[in-house]
Amino acid sequence: MTGSTVRFGTGATREVGFDFADRGVKRVLVVVDPHVRDAYPGQTATESLRTAGVDFEVFDEVRCEPTDTSFQKAIEAATAGGFDGYLAVGGGSTIDTAKAANLYATWPAPFREYVNPTLGRGTTPPGPLKPLIAVPTTAGTGSETTAVAVFDFEEEGVKTGIANRYLRPTLGILDPENTRTTPPAVAASAGLDVLSHALESYTARHFLRREKPENPSLRTAYQGANPISDVWAIESLRIVAQFLPRVFADADDDEARGMMLLGASYAGMGFGNAGVHLPHAMAYPVAGLVRDYRPPGFLTDHAMVPHGTSVIVHTPAVCRWTAPSAPRKHLLAAEALGAEIRGVPEEKAGELLAERVRHFMTLTEQPSGIGDFGYSAADIPKLVEGTLVQARLLKLAPHDVDAEILANLFADSLS
Ligand SMILES: NC(=O)c1ccc[n+]([C@@H]2O[C@H](COP(=O)([O-])OP(=O)(O)OC[C@H]3O[C@@H](n4cnc5c(N)ncnc54)[C@H](O)[C@@H]3O)[C@@H](O)[C@H]2O)c1
Ligand SMILES: [Fe+2]
């Protein structure tokens, strides 16, 4: 279990300048989401750098749902600037962009070198990166606590990631003021991402059922469900159940915004060690192959499926399929999401949990399935193909997976 360092509190963003100065950092690349650059998050963070006498440059060409091309732009800015620290202010898209910029500027390599197999070589860089402080403005991906950066690999038509232990941010700053302006549609998608992170890591293949690596350097960040990540996951589910409906209804609910930021980080600490499995693996081709879906409530200029939405549409079908692997845990997860489980037989665990997930999807006005993004049964073979390349995630499903199982799960997720 690798720990993550976070600081929580209203106004905590004002301390980032101190944090860089304290680490002896002189010159910072601020990677900031264009929609928060001139609002509280961006303004407060840069003001804090100024006050602490830390030199910085701002990069705001972050793409919502980043691609290899958009990562490359940030890598170029990072490589040209001679930075000895990085500050990310934004949602998962921004934090992941800053992670990639830091990685390739610190240890230059051809792009595929660090990309996860099977699409890349999955090499671990030779040593640590420069300090990265992550200030999330969504609640959220938990990227401030995890050792992974996700992007859409355009030529492959699929999302994938870069994962190695050096990518984990040095510090995450959880400031509830930073999510006050998060649009409700973004809060919904991001909040359901939290729900699925927690659920997937809680129901992942048990770590004792995973193979021991040939040598310790080959041990992956994602280790399967384990007693420590379970603590974070189950508490995160309780938080989402209580506070996601409240932030969706009222962005000025200070307590709910703070709790959802914590819930996102809790889930990140859990899944950052245990891993996620099929809902994420299936979401990657669904997001990568999207044709013309434009999500309501998002201020983006390109077709895309928001990450949390692309994940959650698969979660009900997947939990019905995973339930027989650990029925008791599926019941406990349903209970954490607000279900009454007394007297419910174990055979009903999957259905009960799926029903709870659907409850939160309906409440946050989500699409009902991948059919809403324009996919039909005819697209399933291509989606299966794009899922089978996510080797790292498929290994974490509690049962073995093949093309036929995936095709059935996609069919179940059409609506
Ligand atoms: N690295 C990880 O561990 C990890 C985990 C899960 C997801 N992800 C990735 O993170 C990305 C999704 O991140 P996200 O869900 O945080 O959303 P996001 O970063 O893509 O932001 C979504 C939209 O909300 C806007 N926005 C964000 N914060 C705002 C605020 N405070 N006020 C106003 N507008 C705001 C952005 O400009 C953008 O248009 C995906 O690419 C996903 O694959 C990474
Ligand atoms: Fe996610």
CSV table of C-alpha atoms and ligand atoms in Angstrom, one decimal:
chain,number,residue,atom,x,y,z
A,1,MET,CA,0.0,0.0,0.0
A,2,THR,CA,1.5,3.3,-1.1
A,3,GLY,CA,0.2,6.3,0.8
A,4,SER,CA,-0.8,9.6,-0.7
A,5,THR,CA,-0.2,13.0,0.8
A,6,VAL,CA,-3.1,15.5,0.9
A,7,ARG,CA,-4.1,18.6,2.7
A,8,PHE,CA,-7.8,19.5,3.2
A,9,GLY,CA,-9.4,22.8,4.1
A,10,THR,CA,-11.2,25.8,2.9
A,11,GLY,CA,-8.5,28.2,1.6
A,12,ALA,CA,-5.7,25.5,1.5
A,13,THR,CA,-4.9,26.7,-2.1
A,14,ARG,CA,-3.3,29.8,-0.6
A,15,GLU,CA,-0.5,27.6,0.8
A,16,VAL,CA,0.9,26.2,-2.5
A,17,GLY,CA,3.5,28.9,-2.8
A,18,PHE,CA,4.8,27.9,0.6
A,19,ASP,CA,4.8,24.2,-0.4
A,20,PHE,CA,7.0,24.8,-3.4
A,21,ALA,CA,9.4,27.2,-1.6
A,22,ASP,CA,9.6,24.7,1.3
A,23,ARG,CA,10.8,22.1,-1.2
A,24,GLY,CA,13.4,24.5,-2.7
A,25,VAL,CA,11.5,24.8,-6.0
A,26,LYS,CA,12.4,27.9,-7.9
A,27,ARG,CA,10.5,27.8,-11.2
A,28,VAL,CA,7.1,26.2,-11.7
A,29,LEU,CA,5.0,25.3,-14.7
A,30,VAL,CA,1.4,26.0,-13.8
A,31,VAL,CA,-0.9,23.6,-15.8
A,32,VAL,CA,-4.4,25.1,-15.4
A,33,ASP,CA,-7.8,24.3,-16.8
A,34,PRO,CA,-8.9,27.3,-19.0
A,35,HIS,CA,-12.3,27.5,-17.2
A,36,VAL,CA,-10.7,28.0,-13.8
A,37,ARG,CA,-7.7,30.1,-14.8
A,38,ASP,CA,-9.3,33.4,-14.1
A,39,ALA,CA,-11.5,32.2,-11.2
A,40,TYR,CA,-10.8,31.4,-7.6
A,41,PRO,CA,-8.7,28.3,-8.2
A,42,GLY,CA,-6.3,29.7,-10.8
A,43,GLN,CA,-6.1,33.2,-9.3
A,44,THR,CA,-5.5,32.0,-5.7
A,45,ALA,CA,-2.8,29.4,-6.7
A,46,THR,CA,-0.8,31.9,-8.8
A,47,GLU,CA,-1.2,34.7,-6.2
A,48,SER,CA,0.3,32.3,-3.6
A,49,LEU,CA,3.3,31.5,-5.9
A,50,ARG,CA,3.9,35.3,-6.3
A,51,THR,CA,3.7,35.9,-2.5
A,52,ALA,CA,6.2,33.1,-1.9
A,53,GLY,CA,8.6,34.4,-4.5
A,54,VAL,CA,8.3,31.4,-6.7
A,55,ASP,CA,8.8,32.1,-10.5
A,56,PHE,CA,6.2,30.5,-12.8
A,57,GLU,CA,4.8,30.2,-16.3
A,58,VAL,CA,1.2,29.4,-17.1
A,59,PHE,CA,0.1,26.7,-19.6
A,60,ASP,CA,-3.7,26.6,-20.1
A,61,GLU,CA,-4.1,24.6,-23.4
A,62,VAL,CA,-5.5,21.6,-21.5
A,63,ARG,CA,-8.0,19.5,-23.4
A,64,CYS,CA,-11.0,18.2,-21.5
A,65,GLU,CA,-10.5,14.5,-21.9
A,66,PRO,CA,-6.9,14.8,-23.1
A,67,THR,CA,-5.3,13.1,-26.1
A,68,ASP,CA,-1.7,12.2,-26.9
A,69,THR,CA,-1.6,15.3,-29.1
A,70,SER,CA,-2.8,17.6,-26.2
A,71,PHE,CA,-0.3,15.9,-23.8
A,72,GLN,CA,2.4,16.6,-26.4
A,73,LYS,CA,1.7,20.3,-26.3
A,74,ALA,CA,2.2,20.4,-22.6
A,75,ILE,CA,5.3,18.2,-22.8
A,76,GLU,CA,6.8,20.7,-25.3
A,77,ALA,CA,6.0,23.7,-23.0
A,78,ALA,CA,7.5,21.8,-20.0
A,79,THR,CA,10.7,20.7,-21.9
A,80,ALA,CA,11.3,24.3,-23.2
A,81,GLY,CA,10.9,26.0,-19.9
A,82,GLY,CA,13.5,24.6,-17.4
A,83,PHE,CA,11.1,24.0,-14.6
A,84,ASP,CA,11.9,22.3,-11.4
A,85,GLY,CA,8.3,21.9,-10.2
A,86,TYR,CA,4.7,21.5,-11.5
A,87,LEU,CA,1.4,22.8,-10.3
A,88,ALA,CA,-1.9,21.4,-11.7
A,89,VAL,CA,-5.1,23.3,-11.1
A,90,GLY,CA,-8.1,21.7,-12.6
A,91,GLY,CA,-10.0,18.4,-13.0
A,92,GLY,CA,-8.5,15.0,-13.9
A,93,SER,CA,-7.8,16.2,-17.4
A,94,THR,CA,-5.5,18.9,-16.1
A,95,ILE,CA,-3.8,16.8,-13.4
A,96,ASP,CA,-3.1,14.0,-15.9
A,97,THR,CA,-1.7,16.5,-18.4
A,98,ALA,CA,0.7,17.9,-15.7
A,99,LYS,CA,1.8,14.3,-14.8
A,100,ALA,CA,2.7,13.6,-18.5
A,101,ALA,CA,4.5,16.9,-18.9
A,102,ASN,CA,6.5,16.3,-15.8
A,103,LEU,CA,7.4,12.7,-16.8
A,104,TYR,CA,8.5,13.3,-20.4
A,105,ALA,CA,10.3,16.6,-19.6
A,106,THR,CA,12.2,15.0,-16.7
A,107,TRP,CA,13.0,11.7,-18.5
A,108,PRO,CA,12.7,12.3,-22.2
A,109,ALA,CA,11.7,9.2,-24.3
A,110,PRO,CA,9.6,8.3,-27.3
A,111,PHE,CA,6.0,8.6,-26.4
A,112,ARG,CA,5.1,4.9,-26.4
A,113,GLU,CA,7.9,4.1,-24.0
A,114,TYR,CA,5.9,4.8,-20.8
A,115,VAL,CA,2.4,4.0,-22.2
A,116,ASN,CA,0.8,0.9,-20.7
A,117,PRO,CA,1.1,-2.4,-22.5
A,118,THR,CA,-0.2,-3.6,-24.9
A,119,LEU,CA,-0.2,-0.2,-26.7
A,120,GLY,CA,3.1,0.9,-25.3
A,121,ARG,CA,6.2,-0.5,-23.5
A,122,GLY,CA,5.1,0.4,-20.0
A,123,THR,CA,8.7,1.3,-18.9
A,124,THR,CA,9.2,2.7,-15.4
A,125,PRO,CA,11.3,5.9,-15.7
A,126,PRO,CA,14.9,5.6,-14.2
A,127,GLY,CA,14.1,7.7,-11.1
A,128,PRO,CA,11.7,10.2,-9.5
A,129,LEU,CA,10.1,13.2,-11.3
A,130,LYS,CA,10.0,16.9,-10.2
A,131,PRO,CA,7.6,17.8,-7.4
A,132,LEU,CA,4.0,18.0,-8.6
A,133,ILE,CA,1.3,19.6,-6.5
A,134,ALA,CA,-2.2,18.8,-7.7
A,135,VAL,CA,-5.2,21.1,-6.9
A,136,PRO,CA,-8.4,19.3,-8.0
A,137,THR,CA,-11.4,21.5,-9.1
A,138,THR,CA,-13.7,18.5,-9.6
A,139,ALA,CA,-14.7,15.8,-7.2
A,140,GLY,CA,-13.4,13.8,-8.9
A,141,THR,CA,-11.0,11.5,-10.4
A,142,GLY,CA,-8.8,11.2,-7.3
A,143,SER,CA,-5.9,11.8,-9.7
A,144,GLU,CA,-4.2,13.9,-7.0
A,145,THR,CA,-3.6,10.6,-5.2
A,146,THR,CA,-2.9,8.2,-8.0
A,147,ALA,CA,0.1,7.1,-10.1
A,148,VAL,CA,-1.7,7.1,-13.4
A,149,ALA,CA,-2.4,9.6,-16.3
A,150,VAL,CA,-5.2,8.8,-18.7
A,151,PHE,CA,-5.4,10.0,-22.3
A,152,ASP,CA,-7.2,9.2,-25.6
A,153,PHE,CA,-4.7,7.6,-28.0
A,154,GLU,CA,-6.0,9.1,-31.2
A,155,GLU,CA,-4.4,6.8,-33.8
A,156,GLU,CA,-5.6,3.7,-31.8
A,157,GLY,CA,-9.1,5.0,-31.3
A,158,VAL,CA,-9.0,4.1,-27.6
A,159,LYS,CA,-8.2,5.6,-24.2
A,160,THR,CA,-5.3,4.2,-22.2
A,161,GLY,CA,-2.9,5.3,-19.5
A,162,ILE,CA,0.6,5.8,-18.3
A,163,ALA,CA,1.1,4.2,-14.9
A,164,ASN,CA,4.2,4.0,-12.8
A,165,ARG,CA,4.9,4.7,-9.2
A,166,TYR,CA,6.8,8.0,-9.9
A,167,LEU,CA,3.6,9.7,-11.3
A,168,ARG,CA,1.9,10.1,-8.0
A,169,PRO,CA,1.7,13.8,-7.1
A,170,THR,CA,3.9,15.0,-4.2
A,171,LEU,CA,0.9,16.7,-2.6
A,172,GLY,CA,-2.9,17.0,-3.3
A,173,ILE,CA,-4.6,20.2,-2.0
A,174,LEU,CA,-8.3,19.6,-1.3
A,175,ASP,CA,-9.9,23.0,-1.0
A,176,PRO,CA,-13.8,23.0,-1.1
A,177,GLU,CA,-13.7,26.5,-2.6
A,178,ASN,CA,-12.2,25.1,-5.8
A,179,THR,CA,-15.4,23.1,-6.7
A,180,ARG,CA,-17.9,25.8,-6.1
A,181,THR,CA,-18.1,26.6,-9.8
A,182,THR,CA,-18.0,23.0,-11.1
A,183,PRO,CA,-21.1,22.8,-13.3
A,184,PRO,CA,-23.7,20.3,-12.1
A,185,ALA,CA,-23.2,18.0,-15.1
A,186,VAL,CA,-19.5,17.9,-14.4
A,187,ALA,CA,-20.1,17.2,-10.7
A,188,ALA,CA,-22.5,14.4,-11.6
A,189,SER,CA,-20.1,12.7,-14.0
A,190,ALA,CA,-17.1,13.1,-11.7
A,191,GLY,CA,-19.1,12.0,-8.7
A,192,LEU,CA,-20.2,8.8,-10.5
A,193,ASP,CA,-16.5,8.2,-11.4
A,194,VAL,CA,-15.8,8.3,-7.6
A,195,LEU,CA,-18.6,5.8,-7.1
A,196,SER,CA,-17.2,3.4,-9.7
A,197,HIS,CA,-13.6,3.8,-8.5
A,198,ALA,CA,-14.7,2.7,-5.1
A,199,LEU,CA,-16.9,-0.1,-6.2
A,200,GLU,CA,-14.4,-1.5,-8.8
A,201,SER,CA,-11.5,-1.5,-6.4
A,202,TYR,CA,-13.7,-3.1,-3.7
A,203,THR,CA,-14.8,-5.9,-6.0
A,204,ALA,CA,-11.5,-6.4,-7.9
A,205,ARG,CA,-9.6,-9.7,-7.9
A,206,HIS,CA,-8.2,-10.3,-4.5
A,207,PHE,CA,-4.5,-9.5,-4.2
A,208,LEU,CA,-3.7,-13.1,-3.0
A,209,ARG,CA,-5.1,-14.4,-6.3
A,210,ARG,CA,-2.6,-12.4,-8.3
A,211,GLU,CA,0.7,-13.7,-9.6
A,212,LYS,CA,3.8,-12.7,-7.8
A,213,PRO,CA,6.1,-10.6,-10.2
A,214,GLU,CA,9.4,-12.1,-11.2
A,215,ASN,CA,11.2,-9.3,-9.3
A,216,PRO,CA,9.9,-6.5,-7.1
A,217,SER,CA,10.6,-3.8,-9.7
A,218,LEU,CA,8.0,-5.3,-11.9
A,219,ARG,CA,5.2,-5.1,-9.3
A,220,THR,CA,2.5,-2.9,-10.7
A,221,ALA,CA,0.7,-0.1,-8.9
A,222,TYR,CA,-2.6,-2.0,-9.1
A,223,GLN,CA,-2.5,-4.9,-6.7
A,224,GLY,CA,-6.1,-6.1,-6.5
A,225,ALA,CA,-8.6,-5.8,-3.7
A,226,ASN,CA,-6.9,-5.8,-0.3
A,227,PRO,CA,-7.8,-5.1,3.3
A,228,ILE,CA,-6.3,-1.6,3.3
A,229,SER,CA,-7.9,-0.3,0.0
A,230,ASP,CA,-11.2,-1.8,1.1
A,231,VAL,CA,-11.3,0.7,4.1
A,232,TRP,CA,-11.0,3.6,1.7
A,233,ALA,CA,-13.4,2.2,-0.9
A,234,ILE,CA,-16.3,1.4,1.5
A,235,GLU,CA,-16.1,4.8,3.2
A,236,SER,CA,-16.0,6.5,-0.2
A,237,LEU,CA,-19.2,4.8,-1.2
A,238,ARG,CA,-20.9,6.0,2.0
A,239,ILE,CA,-19.7,9.6,1.3
A,240,VAL,CA,-21.0,9.5,-2.3
A,241,ALA,CA,-24.4,8.1,-1.3
A,242,GLN,CA,-24.8,10.9,1.2
A,243,PHE,CA,-23.3,13.9,-0.5
A,244,LEU,CA,-23.4,13.4,-4.3
A,245,PRO,CA,-27.2,14.1,-4.3
A,246,ARG,CA,-26.5,17.3,-2.2
A,247,VAL,CA,-23.8,18.8,-4.5
A,248,PHE,CA,-25.8,18.0,-7.6
A,249,ALA,CA,-28.8,19.8,-6.1
A,250,ASP,CA,-26.9,22.8,-4.7
A,251,ALA,CA,-23.3,23.8,-5.6
A,252,ASP,CA,-23.3,26.2,-2.6
A,253,ASP,CA,-23.6,23.4,-0.1
A,254,ASP,CA,-20.2,23.8,1.5
A,255,GLU,CA,-20.2,20.7,3.6
A,256,ALA,CA,-21.3,18.5,0.6
A,257,ARG,CA,-18.5,20.0,-1.7
A,258,GLY,CA,-15.9,19.3,1.0
A,259,MET,CA,-17.1,15.8,1.6
A,260,MET,CA,-17.1,14.9,-2.1
A,261,LEU,CA,-13.5,16.1,-2.5
A,262,LEU,CA,-12.6,13.9,0.4
A,263,GLY,CA,-14.6,11.0,-1.0
A,264,ALA,CA,-12.8,11.4,-4.4
A,265,SER,CA,-9.4,11.2,-2.7
A,266,TYR,CA,-10.5,8.3,-0.5
A,267,ALA,CA,-11.5,6.4,-3.6
A,268,GLY,CA,-8.2,7.4,-5.2
A,269,MET,CA,-6.2,6.0,-2.3
A,270,GLY,CA,-8.2,2.8,-2.6
A,271,PHE,CA,-8.2,2.3,-6.4
A,272,GLY,CA,-4.7,3.8,-6.7
A,273,ASN,CA,-3.5,0.6,-4.9
A,274,ALA,CA,-6.1,-2.0,-5.7
A,275,GLY,CA,-7.0,-0.9,-9.3
A,276,VAL,CA,-10.2,-0.7,-11.3
A,277,HIS,CA,-11.5,-3.3,-13.8
A,278,LEU,CA,-14.3,-3.7,-16.3
A,279,PRO,CA,-16.4,-0.5,-16.1
A,280,HIS,CA,-13.2,1.5,-16.8
A,281,ALA,CA,-11.8,-1.0,-19.4
A,282,MET,CA,-15.1,-0.9,-21.3
A,283,ALA,CA,-15.3,2.9,-21.0
A,284,TYR,CA,-12.0,3.5,-22.8
A,285,PRO,CA,-13.1,2.4,-26.3
A,286,VAL,CA,-16.6,3.9,-25.7
A,287,ALA,CA,-14.9,7.3,-25.1
A,288,GLY,CA,-12.3,6.7,-27.8
A,289,LEU,CA,-14.6,5.8,-30.6
A,290,VAL,CA,-17.3,8.5,-29.9
A,291,ARG,CA,-18.6,10.0,-33.1
A,292,ASP,CA,-20.8,13.0,-32.4
A,293,TYR,CA,-22.1,12.9,-28.8
A,294,ARG,CA,-22.0,16.2,-27.1
A,295,PRO,CA,-22.7,16.0,-23.4
A,296,PRO,CA,-25.3,18.5,-22.0
A,297,GLY,CA,-23.9,20.9,-19.5
A,298,PHE,CA,-20.3,20.7,-20.6
A,299,LEU,CA,-18.5,23.7,-22.0
A,300,THR,CA,-16.5,21.8,-24.6
A,301,ASP,CA,-16.1,22.3,-28.3
A,302,HIS,CA,-15.6,18.7,-29.4
A,303,ALA,CA,-17.6,15.4,-29.4
A,304,MET,CA,-16.8,13.4,-26.3
A,305,VAL,CA,-18.3,11.2,-23.5
A,306,PRO,CA,-17.4,12.6,-20.1
A,307,HIS,CA,-15.2,10.1,-18.3
A,308,GLY,CA,-17.5,9.3,-15.3
A,309,THR,CA,-20.5,9.0,-17.6
A,310,SER,CA,-18.6,6.6,-19.9
A,311,VAL,CA,-17.7,4.4,-16.9
A,312,ILE,CA,-21.0,4.3,-14.9
A,313,VAL,CA,-23.1,3.1,-17.9
A,314,HIS,CA,-21.3,-0.2,-17.6
A,315,THR,CA,-21.3,-0.5,-13.8
A,316,PRO,CA,-24.8,-2.1,-13.3
A,317,ALA,CA,-24.2,-4.9,-15.9
A,318,VAL,CA,-20.7,-5.5,-14.5
A,319,CYS,CA,-21.8,-5.8,-10.9
A,320,ARG,CA,-24.4,-8.3,-11.7
A,321,TRP,CA,-21.6,-10.3,-13.4
A,322,THR,CA,-19.1,-9.9,-10.6
A,323,ALA,CA,-21.5,-10.6,-7.7
A,324,PRO,CA,-21.0,-14.4,-7.6
A,325,SER,CA,-17.3,-13.9,-7.0
A,326,ALA,CA,-18.0,-12.3,-3.6
A,327,PRO,CA,-21.7,-11.9,-2.8
A,328,ARG,CA,-21.2,-10.7,0.7
A,329,LYS,CA,-19.0,-7.8,-0.4
A,330,HIS,CA,-21.5,-6.9,-3.1
A,331,LEU,CA,-24.2,-6.7,-0.4
A,332,LEU,CA,-22.0,-4.6,1.8
A,333,ALA,CA,-21.3,-2.2,-1.1
A,334,ALA,CA,-25.1,-1.9,-1.7
A,335,GLU,CA,-25.6,-1.2,2.0
A,336,ALA,CA,-22.9,1.5,1.9
A,337,LEU,CA,-24.9,3.0,-1.0
A,338,GLY,CA,-28.0,3.1,1.1
A,339,ALA,CA,-29.7,-0.2,0.5
A,340,GLU,CA,-31.4,-2.3,3.2
A,341,ILE,CA,-29.7,-5.7,3.1
A,342,ARG,CA,-31.3,-7.5,6.0
A,343,GLY,CA,-32.9,-10.7,4.8
A,344,VAL,CA,-31.6,-10.2,1.2
A,345,PRO,CA,-30.3,-13.6,-0.1
A,346,GLU,CA,-26.8,-13.6,-1.5
A,347,GLU,CA,-28.1,-14.6,-5.0
A,348,LYS,CA,-29.8,-11.2,-5.1
A,349,ALA,CA,-26.6,-9.2,-4.3
A,350,GLY,CA,-25.7,-8.3,-7.9
A,351,GLU,CA,-29.2,-7.1,-8.7
A,352,LEU,CA,-29.5,-5.1,-5.5
A,353,LEU,CA,-26.2,-3.3,-6.1
A,354,ALA,CA,-27.0,-2.7,-9.8
A,355,GLU,CA,-30.3,-1.1,-8.6
A,356,ARG,CA,-28.5,1.2,-6.2
A,357,VAL,CA,-26.1,2.4,-9.0
A,358,ARG,CA,-29.0,3.0,-11.3
A,359,HIS,CA,-30.6,5.0,-8.5
A,360,PHE,CA,-27.7,7.5,-8.5
A,361,MET,CA,-27.5,7.6,-12.3
A,362,THR,CA,-31.2,8.6,-12.5
A,363,LEU,CA,-30.9,11.1,-9.7
A,364,THR,CA,-28.0,12.9,-11.5
A,365,GLU,CA,-29.8,12.8,-14.9
A,366,GLN,CA,-27.3,10.4,-16.6
A,367,PRO,CA,-27.8,8.7,-20.0
A,368,SER,CA,-29.2,5.2,-19.6
A,369,GLY,CA,-26.6,3.4,-21.6
A,370,ILE,CA,-24.1,3.5,-24.4
A,371,GLY,CA,-27.1,3.6,-26.9
A,372,ASP,CA,-27.5,7.2,-25.9
A,373,PHE,CA,-24.0,8.0,-27.2
A,374,GLY,CA,-25.0,6.7,-30.6
A,375,TYR,CA,-23.7,3.0,-30.3
A,376,SER,CA,-25.8,0.1,-31.4
A,377,ALA,CA,-25.3,-3.7,-31.4
A,378,ALA,CA,-23.4,-3.4,-34.6
A,379,ASP,CA,-20.6,-1.5,-32.8
A,380,ILE,CA,-20.1,-4.1,-30.1
A,381,PRO,CA,-17.3,-6.1,-31.9
A,382,LYS,CA,-15.2,-2.9,-32.2
A,383,LEU,CA,-15.9,-2.0,-28.6
A,384,VAL,CA,-14.8,-5.5,-27.5
A,385,GLU,CA,-11.6,-5.2,-29.5
A,386,GLY,CA,-10.8,-1.8,-27.8
A,387,THR,CA,-11.5,-3.4,-24.3
A,388,LEU,CA,-9.3,-6.5,-24.9
A,389,VAL,CA,-6.2,-4.2,-25.2
A,390,GLN,CA,-6.7,-2.9,-21.7
A,391,ALA,CA,-4.6,-5.9,-20.3
A,392,ARG,CA,-3.7,-4.1,-17.1
A,393,LEU,CA,-7.4,-3.6,-16.1
A,394,LEU,CA,-8.8,-6.9,-17.4
A,395,LYS,CA,-6.4,-8.8,-15.1
A,396,LEU,CA,-8.2,-7.2,-12.1
A,397,ALA,CA,-11.6,-8.4,-12.9
A,398,PRO,CA,-12.6,-11.0,-10.3
A,399,HIS,CA,-13.4,-13.7,-13.0
A,400,ASP,CA,-11.4,-14.3,-16.2
A,401,VAL,CA,-12.7,-12.3,-19.2
A,402,ASP,CA,-13.0,-13.2,-22.9
A,403,ALA,CA,-14.5,-11.6,-26.0
A,404,GLU,CA,-17.9,-13.3,-25.5
A,405,ILE,CA,-18.3,-12.1,-21.9
A,406,LEU,CA,-17.4,-8.6,-22.9
A,407,ALA,CA,-19.9,-8.7,-25.8
A,408,ASN,CA,-22.7,-9.7,-23.4
A,409,LEU,CA,-21.7,-7.0,-21.0
A,410,PHE,CA,-21.8,-4.3,-23.7
A,411,ALA,CA,-25.2,-5.7,-24.9
A,412,ASP,CA,-26.4,-5.3,-21.3
A,413,SER,CA,-25.1,-1.8,-21.2
A,414,LEU,CA,-26.8,-0.5,-24.4
A,415,SER,CA,-29.6,0.8,-22.2
B,1,LIG,N1,-5.4,9.8,-13.2
B,1,LIG,C1,-6.4,9.2,-12.7
B,1,LIG,O1,-6.3,8.5,-11.6
B,1,LIG,C2,-7.8,9.3,-13.3
B,1,LIG,C3,-8.9,8.7,-12.7
B,1,LIG,C4,-10.1,8.9,-13.3
B,1,LIG,C5,-10.2,9.7,-14.4
B,1,LIG,N2,-9.2,10.2,-15.0
B,1,LIG,C6,-9.3,11.1,-16.2
B,1,LIG,O2,-9.7,12.4,-15.8
B,1,LIG,C7,-10.4,13.0,-16.9
B,1,LIG,C8,-11.7,13.6,-16.3
B,1,LIG,O3,-11.5,14.5,-15.3
B,1,LIG,P1,-12.7,15.2,-14.6
B,1,LIG,O4,-13.9,14.3,-14.5
B,1,LIG,O5,-12.1,15.8,-13.3
B,1,LIG,O6,-13.1,16.4,-15.5
B,1,LIG,P2,-12.3,17.4,-16.5
B,1,LIG,O7,-11.0,17.7,-15.9
B,1,LIG,O8,-12.3,16.8,-17.8
B,1,LIG,O9,-13.2,18.7,-16.5
B,1,LIG,C9,-14.5,18.6,-17.1
B,1,LIG,C10,-15.0,20.0,-17.5
B,1,LIG,O10,-15.3,20.7,-16.3
B,1,LIG,C11,-14.6,22.0,-16.4
B,1,LIG,N3,-14.3,22.3,-15.0
B,1,LIG,C12,-13.5,21.6,-14.1
B,1,LIG,N4,-13.5,22.2,-12.9
B,1,LIG,C13,-14.3,23.3,-13.0
B,1,LIG,C14,-14.6,24.3,-12.0
B,1,LIG,N5,-14.2,24.2,-10.8
B,1,LIG,N6,-15.4,25.3,-12.5
B,1,LIG,C15,-15.9,25.3,-13.8
B,1,LIG,N7,-15.6,24.4,-14.7
B,1,LIG,C16,-14.8,23.4,-14.3
B,1,LIG,C17,-13.4,21.8,-17.3
B,1,LIG,O11,-13.1,23.0,-17.9
B,1,LIG,C18,-14.0,20.8,-18.3
B,1,LIG,O12,-14.7,21.4,-19.3
B,1,LIG,C19,-10.6,12.0,-17.9
B,1,LIG,O13,-9.6,12.1,-18.9
B,1,LIG,C20,-10.4,10.7,-17.1
B,1,LIG,O14,-10.0,9.6,-18.0
B,1,LIG,C21,-7.9,10.1,-14.4
B,2,FE,FE,-12.3,6.9,-13.5
